[in-house]
Coordinates of C-alpha atoms in Angstrom, one line a residue:
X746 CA 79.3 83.9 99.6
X747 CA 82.0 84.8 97.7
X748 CA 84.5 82.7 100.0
X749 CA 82.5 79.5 99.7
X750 CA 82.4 80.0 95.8
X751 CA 86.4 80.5 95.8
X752 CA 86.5 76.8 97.9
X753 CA 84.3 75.2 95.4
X754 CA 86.5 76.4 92.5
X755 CA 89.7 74.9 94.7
X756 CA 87.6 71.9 95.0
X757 CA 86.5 71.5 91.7
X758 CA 90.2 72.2 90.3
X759 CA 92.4 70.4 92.4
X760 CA 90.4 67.5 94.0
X761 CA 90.8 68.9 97.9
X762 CA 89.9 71.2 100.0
X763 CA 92.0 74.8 100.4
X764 CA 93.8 74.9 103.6
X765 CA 92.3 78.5 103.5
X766 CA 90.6 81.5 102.3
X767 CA 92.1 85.0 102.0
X768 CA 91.3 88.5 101.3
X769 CA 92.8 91.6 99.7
X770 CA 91.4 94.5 98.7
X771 CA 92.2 97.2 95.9
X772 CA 92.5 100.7 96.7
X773 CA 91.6 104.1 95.5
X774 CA 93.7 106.8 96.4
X775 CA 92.3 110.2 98.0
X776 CA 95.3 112.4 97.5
X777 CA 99.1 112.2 96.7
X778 CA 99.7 110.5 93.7
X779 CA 103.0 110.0 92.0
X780 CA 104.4 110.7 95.2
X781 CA 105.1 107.4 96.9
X782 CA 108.4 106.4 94.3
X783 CA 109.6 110.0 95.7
X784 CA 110.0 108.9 99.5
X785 CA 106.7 111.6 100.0
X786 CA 103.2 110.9 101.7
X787 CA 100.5 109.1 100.1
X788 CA 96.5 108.9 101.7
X789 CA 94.6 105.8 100.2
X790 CA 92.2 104.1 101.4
X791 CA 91.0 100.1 100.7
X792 CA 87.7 99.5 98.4
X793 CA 85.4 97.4 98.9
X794 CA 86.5 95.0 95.8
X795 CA 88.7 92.4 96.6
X796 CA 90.9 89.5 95.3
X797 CA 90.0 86.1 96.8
X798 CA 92.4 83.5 96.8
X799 CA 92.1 79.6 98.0
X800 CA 95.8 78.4 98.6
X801 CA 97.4 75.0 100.1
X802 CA 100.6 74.5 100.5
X803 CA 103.0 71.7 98.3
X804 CA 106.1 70.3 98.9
X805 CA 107.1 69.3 95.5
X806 CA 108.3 72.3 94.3
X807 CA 105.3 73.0 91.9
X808 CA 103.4 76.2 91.5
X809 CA 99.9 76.1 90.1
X810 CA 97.8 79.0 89.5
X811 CA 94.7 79.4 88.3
X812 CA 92.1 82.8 87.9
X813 CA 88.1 81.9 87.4
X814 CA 88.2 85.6 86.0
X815 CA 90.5 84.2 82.8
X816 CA 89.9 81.5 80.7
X817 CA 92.5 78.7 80.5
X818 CA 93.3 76.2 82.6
X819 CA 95.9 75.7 85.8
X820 CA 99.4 76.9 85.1
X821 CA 102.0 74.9 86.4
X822 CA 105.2 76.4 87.0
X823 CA 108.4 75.1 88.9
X824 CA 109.2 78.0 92.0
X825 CA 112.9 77.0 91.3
X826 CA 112.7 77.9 87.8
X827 CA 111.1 81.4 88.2
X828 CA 112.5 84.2 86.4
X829 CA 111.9 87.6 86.5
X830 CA 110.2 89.2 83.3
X831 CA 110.0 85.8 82.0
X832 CA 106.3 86.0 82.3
X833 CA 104.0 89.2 80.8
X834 CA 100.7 87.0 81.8
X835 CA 98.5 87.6 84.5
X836 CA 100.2 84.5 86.5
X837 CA 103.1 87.1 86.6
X838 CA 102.1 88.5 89.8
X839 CA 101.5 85.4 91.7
X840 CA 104.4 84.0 90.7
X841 CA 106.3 86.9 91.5
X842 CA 105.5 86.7 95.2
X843 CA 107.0 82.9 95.5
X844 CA 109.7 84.2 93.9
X845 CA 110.3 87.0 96.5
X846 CA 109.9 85.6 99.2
X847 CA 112.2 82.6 98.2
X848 CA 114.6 85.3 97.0
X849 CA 114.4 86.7 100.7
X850 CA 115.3 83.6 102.1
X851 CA 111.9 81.7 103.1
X852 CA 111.1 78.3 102.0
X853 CA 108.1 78.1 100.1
X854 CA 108.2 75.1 98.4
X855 CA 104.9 75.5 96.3
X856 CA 101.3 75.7 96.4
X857 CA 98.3 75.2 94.7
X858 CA 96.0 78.9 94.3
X859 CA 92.9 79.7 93.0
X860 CA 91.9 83.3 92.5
X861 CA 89.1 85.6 91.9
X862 CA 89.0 89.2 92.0
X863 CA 86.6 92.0 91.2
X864 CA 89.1 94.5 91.4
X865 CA 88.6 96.2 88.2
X866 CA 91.6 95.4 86.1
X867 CA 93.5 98.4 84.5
X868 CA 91.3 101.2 86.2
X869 CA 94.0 102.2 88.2
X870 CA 92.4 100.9 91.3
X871 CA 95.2 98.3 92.7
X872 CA 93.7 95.2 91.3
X873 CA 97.8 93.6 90.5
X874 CA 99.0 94.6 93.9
X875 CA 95.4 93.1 95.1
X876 CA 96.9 90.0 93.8
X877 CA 100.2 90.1 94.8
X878 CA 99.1 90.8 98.3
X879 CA 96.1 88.2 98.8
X880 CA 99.1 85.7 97.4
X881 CA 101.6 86.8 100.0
X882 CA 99.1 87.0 102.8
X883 CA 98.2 83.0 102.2
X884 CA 102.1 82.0 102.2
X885 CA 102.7 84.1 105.4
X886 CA 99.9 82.5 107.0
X887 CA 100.4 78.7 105.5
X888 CA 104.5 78.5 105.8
X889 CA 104.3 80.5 109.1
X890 CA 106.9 83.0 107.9
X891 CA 106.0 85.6 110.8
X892 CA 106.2 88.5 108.1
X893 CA 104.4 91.7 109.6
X894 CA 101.9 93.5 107.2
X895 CA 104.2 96.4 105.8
X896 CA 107.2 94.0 105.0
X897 CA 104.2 91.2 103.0
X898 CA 104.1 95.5 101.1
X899 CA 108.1 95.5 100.4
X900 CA 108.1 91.9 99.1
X901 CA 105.2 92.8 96.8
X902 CA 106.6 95.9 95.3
X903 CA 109.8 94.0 95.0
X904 CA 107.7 91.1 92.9
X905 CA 106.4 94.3 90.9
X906 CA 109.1 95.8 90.3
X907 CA 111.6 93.2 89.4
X908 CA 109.7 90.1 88.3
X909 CA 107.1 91.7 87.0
X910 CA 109.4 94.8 85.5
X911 CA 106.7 97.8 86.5
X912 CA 108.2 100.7 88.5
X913 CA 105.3 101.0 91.3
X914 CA 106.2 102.7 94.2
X915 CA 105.0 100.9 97.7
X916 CA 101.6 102.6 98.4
X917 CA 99.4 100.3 96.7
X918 CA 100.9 97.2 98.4
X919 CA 100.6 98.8 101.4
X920 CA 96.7 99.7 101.2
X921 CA 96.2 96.3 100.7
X922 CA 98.1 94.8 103.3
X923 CA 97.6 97.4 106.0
X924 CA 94.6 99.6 105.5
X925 CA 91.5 100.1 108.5
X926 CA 87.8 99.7 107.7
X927 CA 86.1 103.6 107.8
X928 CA 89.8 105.1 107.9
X929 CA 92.2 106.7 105.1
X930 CA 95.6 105.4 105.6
X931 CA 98.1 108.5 105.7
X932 CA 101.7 106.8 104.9
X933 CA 104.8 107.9 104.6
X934 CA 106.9 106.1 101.9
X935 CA 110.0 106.7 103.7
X936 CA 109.9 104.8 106.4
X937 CA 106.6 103.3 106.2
X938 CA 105.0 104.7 109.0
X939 CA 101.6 104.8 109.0
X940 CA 98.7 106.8 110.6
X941 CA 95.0 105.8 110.4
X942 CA 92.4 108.8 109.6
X943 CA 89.1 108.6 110.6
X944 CA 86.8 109.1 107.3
X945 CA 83.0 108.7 107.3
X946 CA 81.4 110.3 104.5
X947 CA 78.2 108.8 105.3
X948 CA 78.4 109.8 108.7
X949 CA 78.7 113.9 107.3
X950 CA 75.8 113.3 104.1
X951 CA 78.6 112.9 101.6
X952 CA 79.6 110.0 99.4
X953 CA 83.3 109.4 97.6
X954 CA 82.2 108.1 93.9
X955 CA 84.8 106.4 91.7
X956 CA 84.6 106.7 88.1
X957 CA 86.2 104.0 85.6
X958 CA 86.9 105.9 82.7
X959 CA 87.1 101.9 80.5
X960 CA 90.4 103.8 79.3
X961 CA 93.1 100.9 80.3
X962 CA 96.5 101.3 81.3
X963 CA 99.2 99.3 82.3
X964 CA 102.3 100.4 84.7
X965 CA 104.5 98.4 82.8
X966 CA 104.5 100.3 79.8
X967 CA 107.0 103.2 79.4
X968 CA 105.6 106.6 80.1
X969 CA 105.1 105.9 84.0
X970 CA 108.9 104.6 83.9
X971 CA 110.1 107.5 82.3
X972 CA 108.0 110.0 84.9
X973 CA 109.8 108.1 87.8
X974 CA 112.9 108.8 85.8
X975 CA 112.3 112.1 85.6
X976 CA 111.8 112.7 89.4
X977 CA 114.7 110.9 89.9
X978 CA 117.1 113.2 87.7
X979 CA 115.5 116.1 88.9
X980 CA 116.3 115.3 92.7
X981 CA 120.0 114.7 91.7
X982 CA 120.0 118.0 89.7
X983 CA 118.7 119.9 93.2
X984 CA 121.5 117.5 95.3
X985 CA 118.6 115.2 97.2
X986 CA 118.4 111.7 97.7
X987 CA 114.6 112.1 96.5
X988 CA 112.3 114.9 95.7
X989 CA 110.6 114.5 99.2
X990 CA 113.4 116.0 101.1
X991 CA 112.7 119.9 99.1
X992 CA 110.3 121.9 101.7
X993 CA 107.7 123.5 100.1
X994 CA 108.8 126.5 101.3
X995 CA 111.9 125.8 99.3
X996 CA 110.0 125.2 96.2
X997 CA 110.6 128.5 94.4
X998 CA 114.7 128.4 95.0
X999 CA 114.5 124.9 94.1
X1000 CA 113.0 125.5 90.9
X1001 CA 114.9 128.4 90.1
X1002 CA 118.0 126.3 90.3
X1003 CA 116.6 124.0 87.6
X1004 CA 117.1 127.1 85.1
X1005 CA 115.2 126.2 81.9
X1006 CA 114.7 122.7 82.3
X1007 CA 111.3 122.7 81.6
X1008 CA 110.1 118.9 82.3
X1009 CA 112.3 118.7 85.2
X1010 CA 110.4 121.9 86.9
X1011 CA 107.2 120.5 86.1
X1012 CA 107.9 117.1 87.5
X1013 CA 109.7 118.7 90.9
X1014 CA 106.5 121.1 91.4
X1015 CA 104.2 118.7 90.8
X1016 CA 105.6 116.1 93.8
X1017 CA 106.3 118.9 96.2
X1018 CA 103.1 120.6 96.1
X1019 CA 101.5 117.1 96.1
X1020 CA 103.2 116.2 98.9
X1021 CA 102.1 119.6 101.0
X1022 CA 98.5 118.9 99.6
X1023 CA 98.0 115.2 101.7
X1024 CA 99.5 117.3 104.9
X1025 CA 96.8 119.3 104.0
X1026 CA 93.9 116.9 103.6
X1027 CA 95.3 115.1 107.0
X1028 CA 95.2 118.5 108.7
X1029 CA 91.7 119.2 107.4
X1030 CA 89.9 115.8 108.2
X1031 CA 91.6 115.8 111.5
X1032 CA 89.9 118.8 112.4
X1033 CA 86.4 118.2 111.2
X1034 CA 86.5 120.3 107.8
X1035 CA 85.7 117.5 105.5
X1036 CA 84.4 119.6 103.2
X1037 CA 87.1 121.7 102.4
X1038 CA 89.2 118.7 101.1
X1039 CA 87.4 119.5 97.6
X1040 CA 89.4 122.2 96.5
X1041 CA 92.6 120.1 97.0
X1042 CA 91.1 117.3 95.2
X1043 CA 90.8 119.8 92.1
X1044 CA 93.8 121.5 92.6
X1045 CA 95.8 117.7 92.6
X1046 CA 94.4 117.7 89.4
X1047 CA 94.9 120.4 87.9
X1048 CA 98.8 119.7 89.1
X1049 CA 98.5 116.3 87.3
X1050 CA 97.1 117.0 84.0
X1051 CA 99.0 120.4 83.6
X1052 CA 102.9 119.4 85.8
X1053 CA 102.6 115.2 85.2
X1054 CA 100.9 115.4 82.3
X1055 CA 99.5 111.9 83.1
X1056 CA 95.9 112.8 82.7
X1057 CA 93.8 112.1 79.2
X1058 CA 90.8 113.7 77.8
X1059 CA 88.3 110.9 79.6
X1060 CA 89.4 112.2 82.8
X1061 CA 89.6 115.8 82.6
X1062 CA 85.7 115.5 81.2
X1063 CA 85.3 113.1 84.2
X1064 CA 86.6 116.2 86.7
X1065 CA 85.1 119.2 84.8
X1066 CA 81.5 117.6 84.5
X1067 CA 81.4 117.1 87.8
X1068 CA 82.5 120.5 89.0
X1069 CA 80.0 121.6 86.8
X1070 CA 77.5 119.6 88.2
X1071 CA 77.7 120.6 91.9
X1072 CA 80.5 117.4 93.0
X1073 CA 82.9 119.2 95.9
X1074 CA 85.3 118.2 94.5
X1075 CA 87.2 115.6 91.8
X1076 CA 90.6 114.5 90.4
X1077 CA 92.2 111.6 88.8
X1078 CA 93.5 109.1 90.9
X1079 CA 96.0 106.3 90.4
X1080 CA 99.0 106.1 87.8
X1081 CA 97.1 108.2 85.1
X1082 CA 96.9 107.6 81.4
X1083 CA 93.6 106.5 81.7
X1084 CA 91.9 104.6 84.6
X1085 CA 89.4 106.3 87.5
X1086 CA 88.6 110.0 88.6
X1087 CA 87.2 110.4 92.2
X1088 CA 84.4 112.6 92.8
X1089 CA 83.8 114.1 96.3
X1090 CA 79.7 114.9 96.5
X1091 CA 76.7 115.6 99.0
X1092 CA 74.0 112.9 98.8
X1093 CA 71.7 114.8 97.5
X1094 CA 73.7 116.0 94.5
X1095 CA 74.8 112.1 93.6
X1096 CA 72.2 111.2 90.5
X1097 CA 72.8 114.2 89.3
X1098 CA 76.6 114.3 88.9
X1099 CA 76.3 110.8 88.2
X1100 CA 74.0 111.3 85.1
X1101 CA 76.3 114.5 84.2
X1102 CA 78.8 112.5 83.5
X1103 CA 77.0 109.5 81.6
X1104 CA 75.6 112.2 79.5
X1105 CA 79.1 113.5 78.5
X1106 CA 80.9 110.6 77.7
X1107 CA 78.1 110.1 75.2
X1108 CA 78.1 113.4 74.0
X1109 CA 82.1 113.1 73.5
X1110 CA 81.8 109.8 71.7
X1111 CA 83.3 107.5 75.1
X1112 CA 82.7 104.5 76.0
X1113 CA 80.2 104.3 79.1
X1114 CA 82.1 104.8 82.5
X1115 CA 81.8 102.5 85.3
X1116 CA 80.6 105.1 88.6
X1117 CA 80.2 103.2 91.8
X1118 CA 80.7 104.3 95.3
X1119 CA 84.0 104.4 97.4
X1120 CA 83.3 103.0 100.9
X1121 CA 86.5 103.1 103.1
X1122 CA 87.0 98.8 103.5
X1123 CA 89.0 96.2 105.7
X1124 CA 92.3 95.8 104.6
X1125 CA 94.1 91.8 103.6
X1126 CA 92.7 89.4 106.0
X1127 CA 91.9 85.7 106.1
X1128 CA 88.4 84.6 105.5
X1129 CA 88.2 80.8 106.3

């Protein structure tokens, strides 16, 4: 339904029919978080919510752009003419895949896109590199560029990164590109390679809730720049090219040789033991012990709020409610500051943590959180 409404839009706005319909989702990640900018292991897994986009190609050289989930009109831009950071609107991430790709050397010579999404936007669920994806998936597909999934990531986190100016790492791209319906995706962020983990909650009587905390963030704003910073000076200080290369059974040396550099221990702990936790939660869903993931879910948080200090008082009342209300366990996920918690629950125990937590944030004064369920989903594809 949603892809026929996305054609009509097309229709409506530019007088012909799409060449095609595409798909990408956003993502909520299960475990290692802040680790992906530090060559380490991430696990997320696609959503359900997804950016639509209806995209033909032009060979004028004009760009236009247009979101049903923002009010304006199209946007016409030049792809010749696009410069990075030159743009803080949402058209930003669009136009920073043209521009990519054309900076990698393929010839896209313009297009006309119209976009939807019900990613939520600034709940640390993906919904930009939703976008940037569903954009690059289209142009792969239209210009026959012959671009495999995980190199559609690079060229996205490049857009990020550079046109866009927010330090992302590659693991939300790469959910969105590459992710398997019913499967966690267990990446390293070295190298990319990727490993597909079977995970059915339903199938074991539990369910994966996300909760939208309404607490917006945005990655472009300094404190997630300066906590990539941070990793980065404390790998030169231990004599790594990233934090990912200190084995966790190095970790107390490591830190020892950091002295009394208080932030830089914190940040170095916090990756290292984050990376050893998503070996962990691979090992355990690998051999059956769903269950015991909770525990590493809590103690990611506790590593996050306490080491990162990325986590806000929304969150924590998100992960201790729900604790307290029987969940398994429950942690922030995405770049922090605000955003979504994840809470790991039976069935049975669902309204209740659920209510739990509508209760407190009313208690506390908070807006009214958004809780939905996580369902592991299909990764980008094309619809029509």
């Amino acid at each position: 339904m949603r892809a026929q409404q996305v054609r009509a839009g097309f229709v409506e706005l530019y007088g012909t029919e799409p060449e095609g319909v595409w798909s990408a989702p956003g993502r909520v990640n299960l475990i290692g978080e802040h680790t992906d900018y530090n060559d380490g292991f991430v696990m997320p897994f696609a959503l359900p919510h997804t950016a639509l986009a209806a995209v033909s190609r032009r060979d004028d050289g004009v760009l236009r752009l247009h979101s049903a989930d923002v009010d304006g009109g199209v946007v016409e831009l030049r792809p010749d003419e696009l410069t990075p950071e030159s743009d803080r609107d949402w058209t930003a991430y669009p136009a920073g895949v043209v521009w990519a790709l054309r900076e990698a050397g393929h010839a896209v010579t313009g297009a006309d896109i119209h976009l939807t999404s019900t990613v939520p936007s600034g709940a640390g669920l993906s919904s930009s590199a939703a976008l940037e994806v569903v954009v690059a998936l289209a142009l792969n597909d239209l210009y026959e560029l012959g671009l495999q999934r995980w190199q559609l990531a690079r060229l996205c986190q490049r857009a990020e990164n550079v046109y866009v100016g927010a330090p992302t790492g590659i693991m939300d791209q790469t959910a969105s590109a590459c992710c398997e319906e019913g499967h966690a995706l267990f990446l390293d962020t070295r190298d990319l390679s990727q490993k597909q983990i079977p995970f059915d909650l339903a199938a074991e009587g539990m369910r994966l809730l996300v909760v939208d905390t309404q607490v917006k963030h945005s990655h472009s704003e300094g404190e997630y720049g300066k906590r990539r910073a941070g990793c980065e000076r404390g790998a030169a200080l231990l004599g790594v090219d990233a934090l990912r290369d200190i084995p966790y059974a190095d970790l107390d040396a490591a830190l020892a040789r950091l002295g009394d550099d208080e932030e830089a221990v914190r940040l170095v702990r916090h990756v290292v033991t984050e990376d050893e936790r998503v070996e962990k939660v691979v090992d355990l869903l690998e051999s059956g012990r769903t269950r015991a993931i909770g525990p590493v879910l809590v103690a990611g948080h506790a590593s996050l709020r306490d080491d990162f200090r990325i986590s806000c008082p929304e969150l924590d009342l998100v992960v201790d409610t729900a604790l307290s209300a029987g969940a398994l366990g429950s942690r922030m996920t995405g770049g922090g500051f605000g955003g979504s918690a994840i809470v790991l629950a039976d069935v049975a125990d669902v309204d209740t943590i659920t209510k739990a937590v509508e209760e407190a944030f009313a208690a506390a004064g908070f807006t009214a959180p958004r809780v939905f369920e996580a369902v592991p989903s299909p990764g980008a594809r094309r619809l029509a």
